[in-house]
PDB file of C-alpha atoms in Angstrom:
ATOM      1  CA  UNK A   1     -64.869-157.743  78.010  1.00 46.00           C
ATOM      2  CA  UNK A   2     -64.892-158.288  81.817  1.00 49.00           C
ATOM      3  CA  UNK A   3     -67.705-159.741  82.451  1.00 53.00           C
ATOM      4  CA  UNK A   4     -68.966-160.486  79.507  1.00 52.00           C
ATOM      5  CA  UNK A   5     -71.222-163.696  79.841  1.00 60.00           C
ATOM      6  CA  UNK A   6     -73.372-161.854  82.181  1.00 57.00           C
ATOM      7  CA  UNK A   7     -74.955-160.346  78.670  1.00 58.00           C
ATOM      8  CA  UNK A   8     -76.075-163.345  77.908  1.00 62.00           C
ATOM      9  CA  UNK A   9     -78.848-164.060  81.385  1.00 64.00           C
ATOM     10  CA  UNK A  10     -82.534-164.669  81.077  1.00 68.00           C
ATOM     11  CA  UNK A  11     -83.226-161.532  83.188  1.00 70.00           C
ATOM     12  CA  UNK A  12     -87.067-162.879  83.749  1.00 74.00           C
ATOM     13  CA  UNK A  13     -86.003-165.998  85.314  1.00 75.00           C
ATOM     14  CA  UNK A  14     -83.987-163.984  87.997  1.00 82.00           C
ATOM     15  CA  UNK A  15     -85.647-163.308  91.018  1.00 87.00           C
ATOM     16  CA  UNK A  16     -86.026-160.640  93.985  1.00 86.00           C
ATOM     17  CA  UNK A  17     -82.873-162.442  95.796  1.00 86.00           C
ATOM     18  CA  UNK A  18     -80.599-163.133  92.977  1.00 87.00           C
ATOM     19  CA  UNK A  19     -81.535-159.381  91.299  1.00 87.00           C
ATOM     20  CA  UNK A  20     -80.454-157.917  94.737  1.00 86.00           C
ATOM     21  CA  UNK A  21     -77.208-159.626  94.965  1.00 88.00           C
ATOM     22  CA  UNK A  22     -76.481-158.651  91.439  1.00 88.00           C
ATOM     23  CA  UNK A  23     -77.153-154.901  93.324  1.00 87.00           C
ATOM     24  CA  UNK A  24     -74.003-155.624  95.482  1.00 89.00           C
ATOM     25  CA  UNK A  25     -72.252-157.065  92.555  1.00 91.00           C
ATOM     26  CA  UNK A  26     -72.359-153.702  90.605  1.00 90.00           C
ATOM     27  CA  UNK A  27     -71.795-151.699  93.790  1.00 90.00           C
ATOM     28  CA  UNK A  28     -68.872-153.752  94.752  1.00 93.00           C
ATOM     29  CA  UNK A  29     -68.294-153.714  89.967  1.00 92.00           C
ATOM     30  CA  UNK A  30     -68.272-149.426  90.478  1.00 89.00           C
ATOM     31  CA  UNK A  31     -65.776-149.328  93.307  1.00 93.00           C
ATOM     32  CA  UNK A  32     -63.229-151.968  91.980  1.00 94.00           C
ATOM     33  CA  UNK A  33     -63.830-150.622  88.218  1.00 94.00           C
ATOM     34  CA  UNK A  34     -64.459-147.006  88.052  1.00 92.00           C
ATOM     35  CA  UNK A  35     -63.995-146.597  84.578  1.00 94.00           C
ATOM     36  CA  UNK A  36     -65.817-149.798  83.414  1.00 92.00           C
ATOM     37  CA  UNK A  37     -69.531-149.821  82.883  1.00 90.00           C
ATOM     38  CA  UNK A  38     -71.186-152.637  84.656  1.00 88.00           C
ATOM     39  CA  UNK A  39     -72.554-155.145  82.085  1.00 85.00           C
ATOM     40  CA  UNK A  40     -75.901-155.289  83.680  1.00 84.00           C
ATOM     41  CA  UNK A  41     -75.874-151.441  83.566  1.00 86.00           C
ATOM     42  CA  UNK A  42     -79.717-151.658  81.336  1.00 87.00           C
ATOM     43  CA  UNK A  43     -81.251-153.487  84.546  1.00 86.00           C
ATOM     44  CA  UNK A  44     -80.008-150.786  87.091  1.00 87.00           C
ATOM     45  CA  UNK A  45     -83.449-149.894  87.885  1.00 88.00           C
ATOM     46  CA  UNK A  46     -84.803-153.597  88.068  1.00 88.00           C
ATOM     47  CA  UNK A  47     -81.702-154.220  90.687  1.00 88.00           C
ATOM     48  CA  UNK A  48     -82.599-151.543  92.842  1.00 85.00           C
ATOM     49  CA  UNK A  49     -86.447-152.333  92.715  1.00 85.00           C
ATOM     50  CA  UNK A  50     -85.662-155.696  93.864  1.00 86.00           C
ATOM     51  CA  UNK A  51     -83.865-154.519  96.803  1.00 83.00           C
ATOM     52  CA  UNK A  52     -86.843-152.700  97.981  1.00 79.00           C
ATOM     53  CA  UNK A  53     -88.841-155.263  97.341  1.00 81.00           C
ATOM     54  CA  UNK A  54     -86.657-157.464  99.069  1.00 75.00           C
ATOM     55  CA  UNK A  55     -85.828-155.479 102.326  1.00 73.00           C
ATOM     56  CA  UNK A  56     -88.674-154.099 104.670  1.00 70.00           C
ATOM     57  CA  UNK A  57     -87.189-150.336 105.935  1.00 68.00           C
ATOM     58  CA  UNK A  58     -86.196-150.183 109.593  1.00 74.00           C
ATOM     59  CA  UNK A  59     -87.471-147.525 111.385  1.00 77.00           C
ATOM     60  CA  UNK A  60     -84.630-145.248 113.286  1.00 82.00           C
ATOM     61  CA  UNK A  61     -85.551-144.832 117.440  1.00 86.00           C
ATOM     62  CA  UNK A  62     -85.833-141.090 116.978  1.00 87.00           C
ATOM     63  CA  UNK A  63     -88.428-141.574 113.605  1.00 85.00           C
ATOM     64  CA  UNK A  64     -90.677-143.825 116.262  1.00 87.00           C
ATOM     65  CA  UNK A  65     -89.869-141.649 119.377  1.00 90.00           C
ATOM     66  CA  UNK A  66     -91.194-138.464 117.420  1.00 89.00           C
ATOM     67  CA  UNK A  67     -94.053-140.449 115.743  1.00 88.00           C
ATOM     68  CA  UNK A  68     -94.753-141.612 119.679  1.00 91.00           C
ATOM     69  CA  UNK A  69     -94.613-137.742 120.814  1.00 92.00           C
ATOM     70  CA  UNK A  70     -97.038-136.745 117.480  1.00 91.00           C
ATOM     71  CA  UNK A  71     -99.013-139.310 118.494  1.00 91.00           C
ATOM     72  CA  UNK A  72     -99.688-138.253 122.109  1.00 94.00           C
ATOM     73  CA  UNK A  73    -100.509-134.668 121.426  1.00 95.00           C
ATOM     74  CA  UNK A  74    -103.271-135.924 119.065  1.00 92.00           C
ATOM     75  CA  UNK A  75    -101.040-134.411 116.021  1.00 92.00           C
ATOM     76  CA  UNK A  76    -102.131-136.347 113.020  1.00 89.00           C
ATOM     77  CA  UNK A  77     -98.961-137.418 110.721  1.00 86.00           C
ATOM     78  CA  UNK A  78     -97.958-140.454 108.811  1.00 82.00           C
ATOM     79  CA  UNK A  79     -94.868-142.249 109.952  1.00 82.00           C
ATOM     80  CA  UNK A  80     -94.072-143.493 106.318  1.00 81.00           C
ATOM     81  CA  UNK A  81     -94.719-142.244 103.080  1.00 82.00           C
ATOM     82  CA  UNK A  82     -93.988-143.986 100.332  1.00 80.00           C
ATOM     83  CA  UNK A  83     -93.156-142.073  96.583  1.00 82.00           C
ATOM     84  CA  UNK A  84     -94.362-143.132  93.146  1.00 81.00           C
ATOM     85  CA  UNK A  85     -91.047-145.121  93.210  1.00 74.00           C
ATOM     86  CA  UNK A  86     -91.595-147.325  95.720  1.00 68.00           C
ATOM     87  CA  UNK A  87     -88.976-145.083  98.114  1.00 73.00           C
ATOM     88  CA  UNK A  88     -89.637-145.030 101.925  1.00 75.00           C
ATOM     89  CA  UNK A  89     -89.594-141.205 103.289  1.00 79.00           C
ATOM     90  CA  UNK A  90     -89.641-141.007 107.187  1.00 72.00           C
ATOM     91  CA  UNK A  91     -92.560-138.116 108.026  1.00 66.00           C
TER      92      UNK A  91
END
């Protein structure tokens, strides 16, 4: 199978970097190969974790102009909230 002898990794000893670049791999694995299934498919949710983990969100000019705005008409808010899953909402 294509592929194949990525079955075979020590997923523990993989960390934040190396989980995120097997992220693009299996981006870059669903474009090329529609119809395959990406051999790492069970760790899905461990590869996208890591990218989180591994890249701090960057705030868009209009999320910190209106936070700035909020902010100056005393209007309490949060500029991030973060889910349960670890995902970044702008607020």
């Amino acid at each position: 199978a294509l592929l194949s002898p990525l079955g075979t990794i020590n997923h523990s000893s993989l960390n934040d970097v190396l989980l995120s670049q097997l992220h693009l791999v299996s981006l870059h694995f669903h474009l090329e190969f529609p119809s395959q299934e990406f051999p790492l498919v069970h760790m899905q949710f461990d590869l996208l974790t890591a990218v989180k983990r591994n890249h701090e969100p960057i705030s868009s000019k209009l999320q910190c102009d209106v936070a700035s705005a909020l902010t100056r008409i005393r209007w309490d808010h949060a500029f991030e909230y973060v889910t349960p899953e670890n995902l970044s909402l702008d607020t």
